[in-house]
């Protein structure tokens, strides 16, 4: 009786353990499904953002043509300052844009340029004849001779050839740096030549070999096109990689389903064992507790179930 009770308790305990494991598997399954949905949503959002940014980049104008009809309706732009410590080429570009935005003529441009000079840059005016201080070309040539980047052209060209995308650096930043170096290294080249060279240097600088190879095969004619294609290629690679991860999670989920089926089978087996044990117990006839064994003369069992060892058996 005690052995049967222990077996029954053991079976019940195992069934409870299996049911508990089954519940845990169900919870893990639900968590995996939720994670998969979150990953899919994030991928869709990021892909949408990239498409939007690429569309804006493709539509952004490169040149800033002056519109005579809007010359006097534009808001005034604050003038700049130049002290000789920064790039003269960059300042000259900014100064021309501000001049165009404010609608300055040559006389006003001269006065604004002279007023913007500080420190060593203002000292250049001392070497210009007084009758030439109102001539814009003379002043710009003097500043170019003192602070220009023409003597650094070869340096910038070498930097362009050796430029490589840094770890973690985006393609947009790389393209902007290539464009900056192009304006310094090939300022005198025609625009179509500069565009073609910029695209080549940009492709050579891309860090990822697959992206570089794909963009080179695209044979972009300018930096803008090369940047747009390389960004689309990287976005497609990211989406493809994420999709593979999602499929891997789904495969793991299928493996979990197989384990779940095995637990169900084990549960059914234990239930059958328990039912069989209970049925066997019900079919076992109840013995008379007053029956006497003919072997040991004790009550409670018959001779064939007697466990007593007789003296003859010991010898």
Short mmCIF file of C-alpha atoms in Angstrom, two decimals:
data_model
loop_
_atom_site.label_atom_id
_atom_site.label_comp_id
_atom_site.label_asym_id
_atom_site.label_seq_id
_atom_site.Cartn_x
_atom_site.Cartn_y
_atom_site.Cartn_z
CA UNK A 1 0.00 0.00 0.00
CA UNK A 2 2.75 2.42 0.93
CA UNK A 3 4.65 1.66 -2.30
CA UNK A 4 1.53 2.31 -4.38
CA UNK A 5 0.91 5.62 -2.62
CA UNK A 6 4.51 6.68 -3.22
CA UNK A 7 4.28 5.75 -6.89
CA UNK A 8 1.03 7.68 -7.23
CA UNK A 9 2.52 10.74 -5.54
CA UNK A 10 5.60 10.49 -7.77
CA UNK A 11 3.47 10.35 -10.93
CA UNK A 12 1.35 13.28 -9.82
CA UNK A 13 4.48 15.29 -9.07
CA UNK A 14 5.94 14.52 -12.51
CA UNK A 15 2.70 15.50 -14.23
CA UNK A 16 2.69 18.81 -12.38
CA UNK A 17 6.33 19.38 -13.39
CA UNK A 18 5.51 18.67 -17.04
CA UNK A 19 2.53 21.02 -16.95
CA UNK A 20 4.68 23.72 -15.36
CA UNK A 21 7.32 23.31 -18.08
CA UNK A 22 4.60 23.45 -20.70
CA UNK A 23 3.33 26.74 -19.32
CA UNK A 24 6.87 28.16 -19.34
CA UNK A 25 7.29 27.08 -22.97
CA UNK A 26 4.06 28.85 -23.84
CA UNK A 27 5.29 32.04 -22.19
CA UNK A 28 8.65 31.86 -24.03
CA UNK A 29 6.81 31.23 -27.29
CA UNK A 30 4.67 34.31 -26.78
CA UNK A 31 7.73 36.42 -25.95
CA UNK A 32 9.54 35.23 -29.12
CA UNK A 33 6.53 36.09 -31.27
CA UNK A 34 6.34 39.54 -29.70
CA UNK A 35 10.07 40.13 -30.33
CA UNK A 36 9.68 39.10 -33.98
CA UNK A 37 6.87 41.62 -34.46
CA UNK A 38 8.94 44.36 -32.82
CA UNK A 39 11.92 43.62 -35.08
CA UNK A 40 9.71 43.69 -38.17
CA UNK A 41 8.18 47.02 -37.14
CA UNK A 42 11.59 48.58 -36.46
CA UNK A 43 12.93 47.39 -39.82
CA UNK A 44 9.94 48.86 -41.64
CA UNK A 45 10.31 52.19 -39.82
CA UNK A 46 14.06 52.43 -40.49
CA UNK A 47 13.63 51.50 -44.13
CA UNK A 48 10.95 54.15 -44.50
CA UNK A 49 13.22 56.78 -42.93
CA UNK A 50 16.09 55.84 -45.25
CA UNK A 51 13.85 56.08 -48.31
CA UNK A 52 12.67 59.50 -47.17
CA UNK A 53 16.21 60.75 -46.56
CA UNK A 54 17.40 59.42 -49.92
CA UNK A 55 14.48 61.10 -51.66
CA UNK A 56 15.34 64.41 -50.00
CA UNK A 57 19.01 64.00 -50.94
CA UNK A 58 18.17 63.33 -54.58
CA UNK A 59 15.88 66.36 -54.73
CA UNK A 60 18.30 68.76 -53.00
CA UNK A 61 19.79 71.32 -55.41
CA UNK A 62 23.57 71.61 -55.63
CA UNK A 63 23.96 75.07 -57.11
CA UNK A 64 22.59 78.32 -55.75
CA UNK A 65 21.65 80.37 -58.82
CA UNK A 66 20.78 83.95 -58.11
CA UNK A 67 17.23 84.97 -58.96
CA UNK A 68 17.08 88.66 -59.92
CA UNK A 69 13.37 88.80 -59.12
CA UNK A 70 14.08 87.96 -55.47
CA UNK A 71 17.22 90.05 -55.02
CA UNK A 72 15.57 92.79 -52.98
CA UNK A 73 13.03 90.62 -51.19
CA UNK A 74 15.60 88.42 -49.46
CA UNK A 75 16.40 89.03 -45.81
CA UNK A 76 19.77 90.58 -45.06
CA UNK A 77 22.53 88.11 -44.12
CA UNK A 78 25.07 89.08 -41.50
CA UNK A 79 28.56 89.65 -42.89
CA UNK A 80 31.48 87.36 -41.93
CA UNK A 81 34.95 87.90 -40.48
CA UNK A 82 38.32 86.53 -41.59
CA UNK A 83 41.50 86.59 -39.47
CA UNK A 84 43.78 84.40 -41.57
CA UNK A 85 43.53 81.42 -39.20
CA UNK A 86 40.89 79.62 -41.24
CA UNK A 87 40.75 78.61 -44.91
CA UNK A 88 40.66 81.56 -47.29
CA UNK A 89 38.94 79.42 -49.94
CA UNK A 90 36.10 78.55 -47.56
CA UNK A 91 35.72 82.16 -46.46
CA UNK A 92 35.74 83.37 -50.08
CA UNK A 93 32.95 80.93 -50.93
CA UNK A 94 30.89 82.07 -47.95
CA UNK A 95 31.51 85.72 -48.74
CA UNK A 96 30.31 85.29 -52.35
CA UNK A 97 27.12 83.57 -51.16
CA UNK A 98 26.41 86.32 -48.61
CA UNK A 99 27.13 88.99 -51.24
CA UNK A 100 24.68 87.41 -53.64
CA UNK A 101 22.03 87.00 -50.93
CA UNK A 102 22.30 90.65 -49.89
CA UNK A 103 22.45 91.95 -53.46
CA UNK A 104 25.75 93.80 -53.03
CA UNK A 105 27.44 95.49 -55.99
CA UNK A 106 31.24 95.59 -56.34
CA UNK A 107 31.58 98.85 -54.36
CA UNK A 108 29.63 97.43 -51.41
CA UNK A 109 31.46 94.09 -51.65
CA UNK A 110 34.82 95.90 -51.34
CA UNK A 111 33.73 97.82 -48.25
CA UNK A 112 32.23 94.67 -46.67
CA UNK A 113 35.34 92.61 -47.42
CA UNK A 114 37.67 95.21 -45.95
CA UNK A 115 35.45 95.53 -42.86
CA UNK A 116 35.48 91.73 -42.34
CA UNK A 117 39.29 91.46 -42.11
CA UNK A 118 40.87 90.95 -38.70
CA UNK A 119 44.38 90.44 -37.34
CA UNK A 120 47.01 89.30 -39.84
CA UNK A 121 44.41 89.36 -42.63
CA UNK A 122 43.83 93.10 -42.08
CA UNK A 123 47.60 93.68 -42.23
CA UNK A 124 47.55 92.66 -45.91
CA UNK A 125 45.85 95.99 -46.67
CA UNK A 126 49.05 97.82 -45.72
CA UNK A 127 50.82 96.39 -48.77
CA UNK A 128 48.15 97.56 -51.22
CA UNK A 129 48.48 101.03 -52.82
CA UNK A 130 45.87 103.47 -51.56
CA UNK A 131 44.40 103.95 -55.02
CA UNK A 132 43.76 100.20 -55.25
CA UNK A 133 41.99 99.79 -51.92
CA UNK A 134 38.66 100.21 -53.69
CA UNK A 135 39.45 97.54 -56.30
CA UNK A 136 37.88 94.18 -55.35
CA UNK A 137 40.11 92.07 -57.58
CA UNK A 138 43.31 93.61 -56.15
CA UNK A 139 42.29 92.95 -52.56
CA UNK A 140 41.18 89.36 -53.27
CA UNK A 141 44.43 88.61 -55.14
CA UNK A 142 46.48 89.94 -52.20
CA UNK A 143 44.56 87.76 -49.74
CA UNK A 144 44.86 84.76 -52.06
CA UNK A 145 48.63 85.21 -52.30
CA UNK A 146 48.96 85.37 -48.52
CA UNK A 147 46.37 82.86 -47.30
CA UNK A 148 45.36 80.92 -50.43
CA UNK A 149 45.44 77.14 -50.68
CA UNK A 150 47.04 76.94 -54.11
CA UNK A 151 50.39 75.81 -52.67
CA UNK A 152 48.58 72.97 -50.87
CA UNK A 153 46.94 71.57 -54.01
CA UNK A 154 49.25 68.55 -54.23
CA UNK A 155 48.75 67.87 -50.53
CA UNK A 156 44.98 67.81 -50.93
CA UNK A 157 45.21 65.58 -54.00
CA UNK A 158 47.34 63.10 -52.07
CA UNK A 159 44.86 63.19 -49.21
CA UNK A 160 42.07 62.44 -51.67
CA UNK A 161 43.90 59.40 -53.03
CA UNK A 162 44.56 57.98 -49.56
CA UNK A 163 41.18 58.89 -48.06
CA UNK A 164 39.34 55.88 -46.58
CA UNK A 165 36.06 55.61 -44.72
CA UNK A 166 36.67 55.37 -40.96
CA UNK A 167 34.99 52.70 -38.80
CA UNK A 168 31.53 53.91 -37.86
CA UNK A 169 31.65 56.84 -40.28
CA UNK A 170 28.52 57.28 -42.40
CA UNK A 171 28.58 57.48 -46.18
CA UNK A 172 27.13 61.00 -46.02
CA UNK A 173 30.05 62.29 -43.94
CA UNK A 174 32.53 60.54 -46.24
CA UNK A 175 30.93 62.14 -49.31
CA UNK A 176 30.97 65.58 -47.69
CA UNK A 177 34.68 65.24 -46.90
CA UNK A 178 35.47 64.09 -50.44
CA UNK A 179 33.54 67.07 -51.80
CA UNK A 180 35.51 69.41 -49.51
CA UNK A 181 38.86 68.00 -50.63
CA UNK A 182 37.79 68.18 -54.27
CA UNK A 183 37.06 71.90 -53.97
CA UNK A 184 40.57 72.40 -52.56
CA UNK A 185 42.50 70.04 -54.85
CA UNK A 186 40.77 70.67 -58.18
CA UNK A 187 39.35 74.17 -57.90
CA UNK A 188 40.43 75.07 -61.46
CA UNK A 189 39.01 71.96 -63.14
CA UNK A 190 35.76 72.06 -65.15
CA UNK A 191 32.68 71.02 -63.23
CA UNK A 192 32.07 67.80 -65.20
CA UNK A 193 35.66 66.67 -64.57
CA UNK A 194 35.35 67.44 -60.87
CA UNK A 195 32.09 65.49 -60.66
CA UNK A 196 33.61 62.43 -62.28
CA UNK A 197 36.75 62.53 -60.13
CA UNK A 198 34.72 63.04 -56.95
CA UNK A 199 32.64 59.93 -57.71
CA UNK A 200 35.79 57.84 -58.28
CA UNK A 201 37.50 59.02 -55.09
CA UNK A 202 34.31 58.43 -53.12
CA UNK A 203 33.98 54.83 -54.35
CA UNK A 204 37.67 54.14 -53.62
CA UNK A 205 37.20 55.40 -50.06
CA UNK A 206 34.21 53.17 -49.18
CA UNK A 207 35.19 50.74 -46.43
CA UNK A 208 32.76 47.88 -47.13
CA UNK A 209 34.07 45.85 -50.07
CA UNK A 210 30.62 44.69 -51.24
CA UNK A 211 29.24 48.24 -51.24
CA UNK A 212 32.35 49.54 -52.95
CA UNK A 213 32.22 46.89 -55.67
CA UNK A 214 28.50 47.37 -56.32
CA UNK A 215 28.84 51.17 -56.50
CA UNK A 216 31.81 50.92 -58.84
CA UNK A 217 29.84 48.69 -61.20
CA UNK A 218 27.06 51.28 -61.18
CA UNK A 219 29.56 53.68 -62.85
CA UNK A 220 28.15 56.87 -61.34
CA UNK A 221 28.89 60.09 -63.20
CA UNK A 222 28.94 62.33 -60.13
CA UNK A 223 29.28 62.19 -56.35
CA UNK A 224 25.58 62.67 -55.71
CA UNK A 225 24.58 59.62 -57.75
CA UNK A 226 27.33 57.47 -56.22
CA UNK A 227 26.25 58.44 -52.69
CA UNK A 228 22.57 57.75 -53.39
CA UNK A 229 23.28 54.30 -54.86
CA UNK A 230 25.71 53.26 -52.10
CA UNK A 231 23.20 54.26 -49.41
CA UNK A 232 20.44 52.25 -51.11
CA UNK A 233 22.77 49.25 -51.36
CA UNK A 234 23.70 49.44 -47.68
CA UNK A 235 20.03 49.79 -46.73
CA UNK A 236 19.18 46.69 -48.76
CA UNK A 237 22.00 44.77 -47.07
CA UNK A 238 20.74 45.81 -43.64
CA UNK A 239 17.19 44.70 -44.45
CA UNK A 240 18.46 41.38 -45.85
CA UNK A 241 20.57 40.73 -42.75
CA UNK A 242 17.66 41.55 -40.45
CA UNK A 243 15.38 39.22 -42.44
CA UNK A 244 17.86 36.38 -42.00
CA UNK A 245 17.88 36.98 -38.25
CA UNK A 246 14.09 36.93 -38.19
CA UNK A 247 14.04 33.65 -40.10
CA UNK A 248 16.55 32.22 -37.63
CA UNK A 249 14.25 33.18 -34.76
CA UNK A 250 11.32 31.55 -36.57
CA UNK A 251 13.35 28.34 -36.99
CA UNK A 252 14.10 28.34 -33.28
CA UNK A 253 10.40 28.81 -32.68
CA UNK A 254 9.67 25.72 -34.82
CA UNK A 255 12.19 23.77 -32.72
CA UNK A 256 10.32 24.90 -29.61
CA UNK A 257 7.11 23.54 -31.14
CA UNK A 258 8.75 20.13 -31.60
CA UNK A 259 9.83 20.14 -27.94
CA UNK A 260 6.30 21.10 -26.97
CA UNK A 261 4.93 18.11 -28.86
CA UNK A 262 7.41 15.81 -27.08
CA UNK A 263 6.26 17.10 -23.70
CA UNK A 264 2.64 16.49 -24.71
CA UNK A 265 3.50 12.91 -25.62
CA UNK A 266 5.30 12.39 -22.30
CA UNK A 267 2.34 13.86 -20.43
CA UNK A 268 -0.08 11.48 -22.16
CA UNK A 269 2.20 8.51 -21.35
CA UNK A 270 2.32 9.42 -17.67
CA UNK A 271 -1.45 9.85 -17.60
CA UNK A 272 -1.90 6.39 -19.13
CA UNK A 273 0.50 4.92 -16.56
CA UNK A 274 -1.38 6.57 -13.73
CA UNK A 275 -4.76 5.42 -15.04
CA UNK A 276 -3.42 1.88 -15.48
CA UNK A 277 -2.08 1.86 -11.94
CA UNK A 278 -5.37 3.11 -10.50
CA UNK A 279 -7.36 0.56 -12.53
CA UNK A 280 -5.07 -2.26 -11.40
CA UNK A 281 -5.51 -1.24 -7.83
CA UNK A 282 -9.31 -1.31 -8.18
CA UNK A 283 -9.24 -4.81 -9.75
CA UNK A 284 -7.04 -6.32 -7.01
CA UNK A 285 -9.20 -8.45 -4.68
CA UNK A 286 -9.17 -7.49 -1.05
CA UNK A 287 -7.79 -10.27 1.19
CA UNK A 288 -9.24 -11.39 4.49
CA UNK A 289 -7.00 -9.90 7.20
CA UNK A 290 -7.71 -12.92 9.38
CA UNK A 291 -6.32 -15.49 6.92
CA UNK A 292 -3.43 -17.57 8.39
CA UNK A 293 -0.23 -18.65 6.57
CA UNK A 294 0.34 -22.40 6.73
CA UNK A 295 4.12 -21.81 6.56
CA UNK A 296 4.73 -19.32 9.38
CA UNK A 297 1.33 -19.48 11.10
CA UNK A 298 1.01 -15.69 10.90
CA UNK A 299 -2.11 -13.85 9.83
CA UNK A 300 -2.55 -11.45 6.92
CA UNK A 301 -1.08 -13.51 4.05
CA UNK A 302 -1.15 -16.95 2.47
CA UNK A 303 1.67 -19.45 2.12
CA UNK A 304 2.68 -18.50 -1.49
CA UNK A 305 3.25 -14.86 -0.38
CA UNK A 306 5.18 -15.72 2.77
CA UNK A 307 8.58 -14.03 3.09
CA UNK A 308 9.79 -16.09 6.07
CA UNK A 309 12.90 -18.19 5.50
CA UNK A 310 12.63 -21.72 6.88
CA UNK A 311 15.56 -23.45 8.69
CA UNK A 312 15.95 -25.86 5.78
CA UNK A 313 16.45 -22.96 3.35
CA UNK A 314 19.20 -21.48 5.55
CA UNK A 315 21.18 -24.72 5.39
#
